[in-house]
Coordinates of C-alpha atoms in Angstrom, one line a residue:
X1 CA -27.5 -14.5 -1.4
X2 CA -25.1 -14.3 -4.2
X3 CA -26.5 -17.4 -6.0
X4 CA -29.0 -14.9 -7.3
X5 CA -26.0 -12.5 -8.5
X6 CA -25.0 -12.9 -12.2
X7 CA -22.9 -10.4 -14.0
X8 CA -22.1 -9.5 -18.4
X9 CA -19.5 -7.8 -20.2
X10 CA -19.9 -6.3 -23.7
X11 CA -16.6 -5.8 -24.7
X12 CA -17.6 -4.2 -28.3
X13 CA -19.6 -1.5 -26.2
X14 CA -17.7 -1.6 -23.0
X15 CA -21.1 -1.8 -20.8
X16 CA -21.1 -4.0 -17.7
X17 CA -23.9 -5.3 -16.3
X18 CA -24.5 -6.9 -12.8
X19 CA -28.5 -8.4 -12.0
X20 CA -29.6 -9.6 -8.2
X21 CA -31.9 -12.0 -8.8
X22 CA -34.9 -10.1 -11.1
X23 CA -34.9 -7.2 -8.7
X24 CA -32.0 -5.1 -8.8
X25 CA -29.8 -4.6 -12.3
X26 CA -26.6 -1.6 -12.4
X27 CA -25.3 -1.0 -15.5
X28 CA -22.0 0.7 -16.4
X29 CA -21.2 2.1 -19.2
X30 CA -17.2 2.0 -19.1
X31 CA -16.4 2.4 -23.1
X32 CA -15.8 5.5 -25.5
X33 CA -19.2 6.0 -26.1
X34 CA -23.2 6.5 -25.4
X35 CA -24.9 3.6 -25.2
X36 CA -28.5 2.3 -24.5
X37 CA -29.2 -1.3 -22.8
X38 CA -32.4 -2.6 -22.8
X39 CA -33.4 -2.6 -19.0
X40 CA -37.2 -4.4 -19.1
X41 CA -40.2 -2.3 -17.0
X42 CA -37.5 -1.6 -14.6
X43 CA -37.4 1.9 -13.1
X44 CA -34.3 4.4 -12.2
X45 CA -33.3 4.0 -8.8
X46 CA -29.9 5.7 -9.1
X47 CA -27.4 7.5 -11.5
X48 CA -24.3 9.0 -11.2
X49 CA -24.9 11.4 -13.6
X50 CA -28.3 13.6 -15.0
X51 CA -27.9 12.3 -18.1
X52 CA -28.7 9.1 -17.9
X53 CA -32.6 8.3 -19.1
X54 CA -34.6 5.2 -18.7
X55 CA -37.3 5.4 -21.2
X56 CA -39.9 2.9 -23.4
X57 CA -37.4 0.1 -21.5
X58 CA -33.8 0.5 -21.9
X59 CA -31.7 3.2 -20.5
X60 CA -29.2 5.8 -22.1
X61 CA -25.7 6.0 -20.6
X62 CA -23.3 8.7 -20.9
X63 CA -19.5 7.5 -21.1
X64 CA -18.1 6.9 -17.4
X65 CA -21.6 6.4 -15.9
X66 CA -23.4 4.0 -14.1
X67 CA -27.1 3.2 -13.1
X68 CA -29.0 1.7 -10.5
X69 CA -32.6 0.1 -11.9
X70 CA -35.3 -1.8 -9.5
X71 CA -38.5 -3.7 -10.2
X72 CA -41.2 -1.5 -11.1
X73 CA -43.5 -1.5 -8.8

Protein backbone atom coordinates (compact mmCIF):
# COMPACT_ATOMS: atom_id res chain seq x y z
CA UNK A 1 0.00 0.00 0.00
CA UNK A 2 1.79 3.10 -0.81
CA UNK A 3 -0.59 5.36 1.14
CA UNK A 4 1.61 4.26 4.07
CA UNK A 5 4.84 5.31 1.96
CA UNK A 6 6.20 8.89 2.78
CA UNK A 7 9.60 10.08 1.71
CA UNK A 8 12.33 13.50 3.04
CA UNK A 9 15.04 15.19 1.63
CA UNK A 10 17.69 17.19 3.65
CA UNK A 11 19.18 19.07 1.15
CA UNK A 12 21.86 20.82 3.65
CA UNK A 13 23.03 17.14 4.51
CA UNK A 14 22.15 15.43 1.42
CA UNK A 15 20.35 12.38 3.41
CA UNK A 16 17.11 10.86 1.91
CA UNK A 17 14.80 9.22 3.78
CA UNK A 18 11.92 6.88 2.70
CA UNK A 19 9.34 5.31 5.77
CA UNK A 20 6.62 2.35 5.00
CA UNK A 21 4.19 2.92 7.30
CA UNK A 22 6.14 2.69 11.08
CA UNK A 23 7.80 -0.48 9.97
CA UNK A 24 10.28 -0.13 7.46
CA UNK A 25 12.60 3.36 7.18
CA UNK A 26 16.07 3.36 4.46
CA UNK A 27 18.06 6.10 4.66
CA UNK A 28 20.63 7.40 2.18
CA UNK A 29 23.16 9.30 2.79
CA UNK A 30 23.91 10.96 -0.83
CA UNK A 31 26.01 14.24 0.31
CA UNK A 32 29.87 15.02 0.92
CA UNK A 33 29.76 13.91 4.24
CA UNK A 34 29.10 11.50 7.50
CA UNK A 35 26.02 11.89 8.84
CA UNK A 36 23.87 10.50 11.70
CA UNK A 37 19.83 10.42 11.47
CA UNK A 38 18.01 9.76 14.32
CA UNK A 39 16.23 6.30 13.42
CA UNK A 40 13.82 5.69 16.90
CA UNK A 41 14.28 1.82 18.63
CA UNK A 42 14.52 0.73 15.11
CA UNK A 43 17.07 -2.07 14.34
CA UNK A 44 19.63 -2.62 11.18
CA UNK A 45 18.22 -4.77 8.79
CA UNK A 46 20.57 -3.89 5.97
CA UNK A 47 23.65 -1.83 4.85
CA UNK A 48 25.56 -1.39 1.93
CA UNK A 49 28.45 -0.78 3.68
CA UNK A 50 30.27 -2.05 7.29
CA UNK A 51 30.47 1.18 8.37
CA UNK A 52 27.29 2.10 8.96
CA UNK A 53 26.23 1.86 12.94
CA UNK A 54 22.85 2.11 14.48
CA UNK A 55 23.40 2.94 18.02
CA UNK A 56 21.49 4.67 21.27
CA UNK A 57 18.76 5.50 18.18
CA UNK A 58 20.06 7.09 15.19
CA UNK A 59 22.35 5.60 12.72
CA UNK A 60 25.86 6.77 11.26
CA UNK A 61 26.23 6.84 7.47
CA UNK A 62 29.23 6.87 5.52
CA UNK A 63 29.06 9.12 2.28
CA UNK A 64 27.45 6.99 -0.74
CA UNK A 65 25.59 4.57 1.71
CA UNK A 66 22.36 3.47 2.46
CA UNK A 67 20.54 1.58 5.22
CA UNK A 68 17.68 -0.61 5.69
CA UNK A 69 16.05 -0.25 9.56
CA UNK A 70 12.85 -2.38 10.78
CA UNK A 71 10.72 -2.34 13.92
CA UNK A 72 12.44 -3.70 16.78
CA UNK A 73 11.02 -6.38 17.80
Amino acid sequence: DLGTVRAEADDVTGVVVVHRGETIMVVANLGTTEQRWPTGDRRLALASDQAIQVDQGSAVLPVDTVAILTESR
